[in-house]
């Protein structure tokens, strides 16, 4: 029996049955190996271990831990206050604040759901109290939270770098301008909607209030400066930067802001362990899945299929974007990376598309996938905060998705947005 047919049939069936993606990948791989190949089953744990035995992937639990420590240290509230003082007085000010604060927090957390959870608990109730529609308030927060995986440091970039054999440092710097492009698109969309509905901004902050907010948020704003400055200054690697971020977050939380208690650490470490285990189980299960695809020559066949349609990069990137947007409706970012990168990278490299640029394209697509039903995890986080139905937020998110897709097209077809900063810094 054809191995490719078995693995995709079992994968699709389990996905439709709602089996968690890590188990779906693992079970589909085991069934395909058992019935379709002569590879011993005991090779599966060896492949899973080899996939997770990576110094680069060690950055994931450290960045997760740093993000949780930052959240518990009161940094998220200070960043929201800074953003509100700086741009909250415009039409739809709190919607703009949601996007700007998400861009700040993205440079700390590296996670979309974490960004929505940390900031949404403050901003969604504030927007509703100010007269914003519940659906719009939740939708703007959920959508802007997706910037958490675009602006560095990003867990998605780390996974992509491992699978595609790309540079983490180059991907981190390449994500900066695209993150601002997505943020700008959401600010414009939020402004237009707010103007139409009459959502007014807050009172204009005085210079003294702005200065006080900047002082309060200083240590949080310094986090990405230290992390990225250390990486690009050659002081430490991205993985070492993740460890430094943990130490920095601990010091700020305990000794500077004094909001992080030592008694909180056991719960924080447990939450970090659970979140890290989920990611690593997906990575290790998907490694077996990807090995099977490669063993059956699926990436090469996919490349031939795409190139048979067209050899025009514009057409192929459009098709790939459509594929990734659809995949984002059903797969989380990490799973989609592990499954699709081995298939799609040979296609784009054959067309001369830079591997770093394609990593940004994939990540922006999957960030959009975080707010597309039925598996848009950011939507569910925002829904739980606002206590509204998924149907209500799904309707409200449509114009914001349209704005994000416009930004995606710009990023896809203007490589300079992704490659300018890495080239300026001489990154290879």
Coordinates of C-alpha atoms in Angstrom, one line a residue:
X1 CA 0.0 0.0 0.0
X2 CA 1.3 3.5 -0.8
X3 CA 2.9 5.0 2.3
X4 CA 2.0 8.6 1.3
X5 CA -1.7 7.7 0.9
X6 CA -1.7 5.9 4.3
X7 CA -0.1 8.8 6.2
X8 CA -2.3 11.5 4.7
X9 CA -5.5 9.4 5.1
X10 CA -4.8 8.7 8.8
X11 CA -3.6 12.3 9.4
X12 CA -6.8 13.7 7.9
X13 CA -9.1 11.3 9.7
X14 CA -7.5 12.0 13.1
X15 CA -7.6 15.8 12.5
X16 CA -11.3 15.6 11.7
X17 CA -11.9 13.6 14.8
X18 CA -10.3 16.4 16.9
X19 CA -7.3 14.4 18.1
X20 CA -4.5 16.7 19.4
X21 CA -2.1 17.5 16.6
X22 CA 1.0 16.0 18.4
X23 CA -0.8 12.6 18.7
X24 CA -2.2 13.0 15.2
X25 CA 1.3 13.4 13.7
X26 CA 2.7 10.5 15.8
X27 CA -0.1 8.0 15.2
X28 CA -0.2 8.7 11.4
X29 CA 3.5 8.2 11.3
X30 CA 3.3 4.9 13.3
X31 CA 0.5 3.5 11.1
X32 CA 2.3 4.4 7.9
X33 CA 5.6 2.9 9.2
X34 CA 3.8 -0.3 10.3
X35 CA 1.9 -1.0 7.1
X36 CA 3.9 0.7 4.5
X37 CA 7.7 0.4 5.2
X38 CA 10.2 -2.0 6.6
X39 CA 11.6 0.5 9.0
X40 CA 11.6 -1.0 12.6
X41 CA 9.1 0.6 14.9
X42 CA 11.9 1.1 17.6
X43 CA 13.3 3.7 15.3
X44 CA 10.5 6.1 16.1
X45 CA 11.6 7.1 19.6
X46 CA 15.2 7.4 18.3
X47 CA 14.0 9.9 15.6
X48 CA 11.9 11.8 18.2
X49 CA 14.8 12.1 20.5
X50 CA 17.1 13.2 17.8
X51 CA 14.7 15.9 16.7
X52 CA 14.4 17.4 20.2
X53 CA 18.2 17.0 20.9
X54 CA 19.0 20.5 19.6
X55 CA 20.9 23.4 21.3
X56 CA 18.8 25.8 19.2
X57 CA 15.5 24.4 20.4
X58 CA 16.7 24.9 23.9
X59 CA 15.7 28.6 23.4
X60 CA 12.0 27.7 23.3
X61 CA 11.5 26.8 27.0
X62 CA 13.7 29.7 28.1
X63 CA 11.8 32.2 26.0
X64 CA 8.5 30.8 27.3
X65 CA 9.7 31.1 30.9
X66 CA 11.0 34.7 30.2
X67 CA 7.6 35.6 28.8
X68 CA 5.7 34.3 31.8
X69 CA 8.1 36.0 34.2
X70 CA 7.6 39.3 32.3
X71 CA 3.8 38.9 32.5
X72 CA 3.9 38.2 36.3
X73 CA 6.3 41.1 36.8
X74 CA 3.7 43.7 35.8
X75 CA 5.5 44.7 32.6
X76 CA 2.4 44.1 30.5
X77 CA 0.4 46.7 32.4
X78 CA 3.2 49.3 32.2
X79 CA 3.5 48.7 28.4
X80 CA -0.2 49.2 28.0
X81 CA -0.1 52.5 30.0
X82 CA 2.9 53.7 27.9
X83 CA 1.0 53.0 24.6
X84 CA -2.1 54.6 26.0
X85 CA -0.3 57.8 26.9
X86 CA 1.4 58.0 23.6
X87 CA -1.4 57.2 21.2
X88 CA -4.6 56.6 23.1
X89 CA -6.0 60.1 22.3
X90 CA -6.6 59.4 18.6
X91 CA -9.9 58.2 17.2
X92 CA -10.3 54.6 18.3
X93 CA -7.4 55.2 20.6
X94 CA -7.7 51.9 22.6
X95 CA -7.7 49.9 19.4
X96 CA -4.5 51.6 18.4
X97 CA -3.1 51.0 21.9
X98 CA -3.9 47.3 21.5
X99 CA -1.8 47.0 18.4
X100 CA 1.1 49.2 19.7
X101 CA 1.2 47.3 23.1
X102 CA 1.1 44.0 21.2
X103 CA 4.2 45.1 19.2
X104 CA 6.0 46.0 22.4
X105 CA 5.0 42.8 24.1
X106 CA 5.9 40.7 21.0
X107 CA 9.5 41.7 21.5
X108 CA 9.3 40.0 24.9
X109 CA 7.1 37.0 24.7
X110 CA 7.6 35.4 21.3
X111 CA 4.1 33.9 21.4
X112 CA 0.8 35.0 20.0
X113 CA -1.5 33.5 22.6
X114 CA 0.7 34.8 25.4
X115 CA 0.5 38.3 24.0
X116 CA -3.3 38.1 23.8
X117 CA -3.6 36.7 27.4
X118 CA -1.2 39.2 28.9
X119 CA -2.6 42.3 27.3
X120 CA -6.2 41.3 26.5
X121 CA -7.0 40.9 30.2
X122 CA -6.3 44.6 30.6
X123 CA -7.3 46.0 27.2
X124 CA -10.5 44.1 26.3
X125 CA -12.4 45.1 29.5
X126 CA -11.1 48.7 29.1
X127 CA -12.4 48.9 25.5
X128 CA -15.8 47.4 26.4
X129 CA -16.1 49.9 29.3
X130 CA -15.3 52.7 26.9
X131 CA -18.2 51.7 24.7
X132 CA -16.4 49.5 22.1
X133 CA -18.4 46.6 20.7
X134 CA -17.4 43.4 22.5
X135 CA -16.7 41.5 19.2
X136 CA -14.5 44.3 17.8
X137 CA -12.6 44.7 21.1
X138 CA -11.8 41.0 21.2
X139 CA -11.0 40.8 17.5
X140 CA -8.5 43.7 17.4
X141 CA -6.7 42.2 20.5
X142 CA -6.7 38.7 19.0
X143 CA -5.4 39.8 15.6
X144 CA -2.7 42.1 17.0
X145 CA -1.6 39.3 19.3
X146 CA -0.5 37.5 16.2
X147 CA 2.3 40.0 15.9
X148 CA 3.8 38.1 18.8
X149 CA 5.3 35.5 16.5
X150 CA 6.5 38.0 13.9
X151 CA 8.5 40.6 15.8
X152 CA 11.6 38.9 17.4
X153 CA 12.2 36.9 19.5
X154 CA 9.8 34.4 18.0
X155 CA 9.4 30.7 18.8
X156 CA 8.1 30.2 15.3
X157 CA 11.3 31.6 13.8
X158 CA 13.3 29.2 16.0
X159 CA 11.4 26.2 14.8
X160 CA 11.6 27.3 11.1
X161 CA 15.3 27.8 11.4
X162 CA 15.8 24.3 12.7
X163 CA 13.7 22.6 10.1
X164 CA 14.9 24.8 7.1
X165 CA 18.5 25.0 8.3
X166 CA 18.2 28.8 8.3
X167 CA 19.9 31.4 10.6
X168 CA 17.9 32.3 13.7
X169 CA 19.7 35.6 14.0
X170 CA 18.9 36.5 10.4
X171 CA 15.3 35.5 10.9
X172 CA 15.0 37.6 14.1
X173 CA 16.2 40.7 12.4
X174 CA 14.2 40.0 9.2
X175 CA 10.9 39.9 11.2
X176 CA 11.2 43.5 12.5
X177 CA 9.9 45.5 9.5
X178 CA 7.2 42.9 8.5
X179 CA 6.0 43.1 12.1
X180 CA 5.6 46.9 11.8
X181 CA 3.9 46.5 8.4
X182 CA 1.3 44.2 9.9
X183 CA 0.9 46.5 12.9
X184 CA 0.4 49.5 10.7
X185 CA -2.2 47.7 8.6
X186 CA -4.2 46.8 11.8
X187 CA -3.9 50.3 13.1
X188 CA -5.3 51.7 9.9
X189 CA -8.2 49.1 9.9
X190 CA -8.9 49.8 13.5
X191 CA -9.0 53.6 12.9
X192 CA -11.4 53.2 9.9
X193 CA -13.8 51.0 11.9
X194 CA -13.6 53.2 15.0
X195 CA -14.2 56.4 13.0
X196 CA -17.3 54.7 11.4
X197 CA -18.6 53.6 14.7
X198 CA -17.7 56.8 16.7
X199 CA -15.2 55.3 19.1
X200 CA -13.4 58.2 20.6
X201 CA -10.0 58.4 22.1
X202 CA -8.9 59.3 25.6
X203 CA -7.9 62.7 26.8
X204 CA -4.5 63.9 25.5
X205 CA -1.8 63.0 28.0
X206 CA 0.4 65.7 29.3
X207 CA 4.2 65.7 28.7
X208 CA 4.7 64.8 32.4
X209 CA 2.3 61.8 32.1
X210 CA 4.0 60.6 29.0
X211 CA 7.4 60.9 30.7
X212 CA 6.2 59.1 33.8
X213 CA 4.7 56.2 31.7
X214 CA 8.0 55.9 29.8
X215 CA 9.9 55.7 33.1
X216 CA 7.6 53.0 34.4
X217 CA 7.9 51.0 31.2
X218 CA 11.6 51.5 30.8
X219 CA 12.7 48.1 32.0
X220 CA 10.2 46.3 29.8
X221 CA 11.2 48.3 26.7
X222 CA 14.8 47.5 27.5
X223 CA 14.2 43.7 27.2
X224 CA 14.3 43.4 23.4
X225 CA 17.2 45.9 23.3
X226 CA 19.3 43.6 25.6
X227 CA 18.2 40.4 23.8
X228 CA 18.7 41.6 20.2
X229 CA 21.6 43.9 21.0
X230 CA 23.4 41.0 22.6
X231 CA 22.8 38.7 19.7
X232 CA 23.8 41.2 17.0
X233 CA 26.6 42.5 19.0
X234 CA 28.1 39.0 19.0
X235 CA 27.9 38.8 22.8
X236 CA 25.7 35.7 22.9
X237 CA 23.8 33.3 20.7
X238 CA 20.0 33.3 20.4
X239 CA 19.8 30.4 22.7
X240 CA 22.0 32.1 25.3
X241 CA 20.0 35.2 24.8
X242 CA 16.9 33.3 25.9
X243 CA 18.7 32.3 29.1
X244 CA 19.8 35.9 29.7
X245 CA 16.1 37.0 29.2
X246 CA 15.1 34.7 32.0
X247 CA 17.7 36.1 34.4
X248 CA 16.8 39.7 33.4
X249 CA 13.0 39.0 33.8
X250 CA 13.6 37.5 37.3
X251 CA 15.7 40.4 38.4
X252 CA 13.2 43.0 37.2
X253 CA 10.2 41.2 38.7
X254 CA 11.8 40.5 42.1
X255 CA 14.1 43.4 42.8
X256 CA 12.9 46.3 40.5
X257 CA 9.1 46.1 40.2
X258 CA 8.8 43.8 43.2
X259 CA 5.6 42.2 41.9
X260 CA 7.1 38.8 41.3
X261 CA 7.1 36.7 44.5
X262 CA 9.3 33.7 45.1
X263 CA 6.2 31.8 46.0
X264 CA 5.0 32.2 42.4
X265 CA 8.0 30.4 40.9
X266 CA 6.8 26.8 41.4
X267 CA 3.5 27.6 39.4
X268 CA 5.5 29.5 36.8
X269 CA 7.9 26.6 36.3
X270 CA 5.1 24.2 36.0
X271 CA 3.3 26.4 33.4
X272 CA 6.6 26.7 31.5
X273 CA 7.1 22.9 31.6
X274 CA 3.6 22.2 30.3
X275 CA 3.9 24.8 27.5
X276 CA 7.4 23.6 26.5
X277 CA 6.3 20.0 26.6
X278 CA 3.4 20.7 24.2
X279 CA 5.8 22.4 21.7
X280 CA 8.5 19.8 21.9
X281 CA 6.0 16.9 21.6
X282 CA 4.8 18.5 18.4
X283 CA 8.3 19.0 17.2
X284 CA 9.4 15.5 17.9
X285 CA 6.3 13.8 16.5
X286 CA 6.4 16.0 13.4
X287 CA 10.1 15.0 12.8
X288 CA 9.0 11.4 12.2
X289 CA 6.2 12.6 10.0
X290 CA 8.6 14.8 8.0
X291 CA 11.1 11.9 7.7
X292 CA 8.4 9.8 6.2
X293 CA 7.5 12.5 3.7
X294 CA 11.1 12.8 2.7
X295 CA 11.5 9.0 2.5
X296 CA 8.6 8.9 0.0
X297 CA 10.0 11.8 -2.0
X298 CA 7.0 14.0 -1.3
X299 CA 8.9 17.3 -1.2
X300 CA 10.4 16.7 -4.6
X301 CA 7.0 15.6 -6.0
X302 CA 5.4 18.8 -4.5
X303 CA 8.1 20.9 -6.1
X304 CA 7.5 19.3 -9.5
X305 CA 3.8 19.8 -9.1
X306 CA 4.1 23.5 -8.3
X307 CA 6.7 24.1 -11.0
X308 CA 4.5 22.4 -13.5
X309 CA 1.8 24.9 -12.8
X310 CA 4.1 27.9 -13.3
X311 CA 7.7 29.0 -12.9
X312 CA 6.7 32.6 -12.2
X313 CA 7.5 33.3 -8.5
X314 CA 4.5 35.7 -8.3
X315 CA 2.1 32.9 -9.2
X316 CA 3.8 30.3 -7.0
X317 CA 4.0 32.6 -4.0
X318 CA 0.3 33.4 -4.4
X319 CA -0.6 29.6 -4.5
X320 CA 1.6 29.0 -1.4
X321 CA 0.0 31.9 0.5
X322 CA -3.4 30.4 -0.2
X323 CA -2.2 27.0 0.9
X324 CA -0.7 28.4 4.1
X325 CA -3.8 30.5 4.9
X326 CA -6.0 27.3 4.6
X327 CA -3.5 25.3 6.6
X328 CA -3.6 28.0 9.3
X329 CA -7.3 27.4 9.7
X330 CA -6.6 23.8 10.9
X331 CA -3.0 23.7 12.2
X332 CA -1.2 25.7 14.9
X333 CA 2.0 27.5 13.8
X334 CA 4.5 25.0 15.1
X335 CA 2.7 22.0 13.5
X336 CA 2.3 23.7 10.2
X337 CA 6.0 24.7 10.2
X338 CA 7.1 21.1 10.9
X339 CA 4.9 19.6 8.2
X340 CA 5.0 22.2 5.4
X341 CA 8.6 23.6 5.6
X342 CA 10.2 20.4 4.2
X343 CA 7.7 20.4 1.4
X344 CA 7.7 24.0 0.4
X345 CA 11.3 25.1 0.9
X346 CA 12.5 23.0 -2.2
X347 CA 9.8 24.8 -4.2
X348 CA 10.8 28.3 -3.3
X349 CA 14.5 27.7 -3.5
X350 CA 14.1 26.3 -7.0
X351 CA 12.5 29.7 -7.9
X352 CA 15.3 31.7 -6.3
X353 CA 13.2 32.9 -3.3
X354 CA 15.5 33.7 -0.3
X355 CA 15.0 31.1 2.5
X356 CA 14.9 33.9 5.1
X357 CA 12.3 35.8 3.2
X358 CA 10.2 32.7 2.9
X359 CA 10.4 32.1 6.6
X360 CA 8.9 35.5 7.2
X361 CA 6.1 34.8 4.6
X362 CA 5.3 31.5 6.4
X363 CA 5.3 33.1 9.8
X364 CA 3.0 36.0 8.8
X365 CA 0.6 33.5 7.2
X366 CA 0.5 31.4 10.3
X367 CA 0.1 34.5 12.5
X368 CA -3.0 35.2 10.5
X369 CA -4.0 31.5 11.1
X370 CA -4.1 32.2 14.8
X371 CA -7.3 34.2 14.2
X372 CA -9.0 32.1 11.6
X373 CA -11.6 29.5 12.8
X374 CA -11.9 26.7 13.6
X375 CA -8.5 26.4 15.3
X376 CA -7.6 30.1 15.7
X377 CA -6.1 29.9 19.2
X378 CA -5.9 33.7 19.7
X379 CA -9.7 33.9 19.1
X380 CA -10.4 31.4 21.9
X381 CA -8.1 33.3 24.3
X382 CA -9.8 36.6 23.5
X383 CA -13.3 34.9 23.7
X384 CA -12.5 33.6 27.2
X385 CA -11.5 37.0 28.4
X386 CA -14.5 38.9 26.9
X387 CA -16.9 36.0 27.6
X388 CA -18.4 36.1 24.1
X389 CA -19.1 33.4 21.5
X390 CA -16.7 32.3 18.8
X391 CA -19.4 33.3 16.2
X392 CA -19.4 36.9 17.4
X393 CA -15.7 37.4 17.3
X394 CA -15.4 35.5 14.0
X395 CA -17.7 38.0 12.3
X396 CA -15.9 41.0 13.9
X397 CA -12.4 39.8 12.8
X398 CA -13.1 39.7 9.1
X399 CA -12.1 43.3 8.2
X400 CA -9.0 43.0 10.4
X401 CA -8.1 39.8 8.6
X402 CA -8.5 41.6 5.3
X403 CA -6.0 44.3 6.5
X404 CA -3.5 41.6 7.6
X405 CA -3.8 39.8 4.3
X406 CA -3.0 43.1 2.5
X407 CA 0.1 43.4 4.7
X408 CA 1.0 39.7 3.8
X409 CA 0.9 40.5 0.1
X410 CA 3.2 43.4 0.6
X411 CA 5.6 41.3 2.6
X412 CA 5.5 38.4 0.1
X413 CA 6.2 40.6 -3.0
X414 CA 8.5 43.2 -1.5
X415 CA 11.5 41.1 -0.3
X416 CA 13.3 44.3 0.8
X417 CA 11.0 44.5 3.8
X418 CA 12.4 41.2 5.1
X419 CA 15.9 41.3 3.9
X420 CA 16.9 45.0 4.3
X421 CA 17.9 44.9 8.0
X422 CA 19.8 41.5 7.8
X423 CA 21.7 42.9 4.8
X424 CA 22.4 46.2 6.5
X425 CA 23.9 44.3 9.5
X426 CA 25.8 41.9 7.3
X427 CA 24.1 38.8 8.6
X428 CA 24.6 35.6 6.7

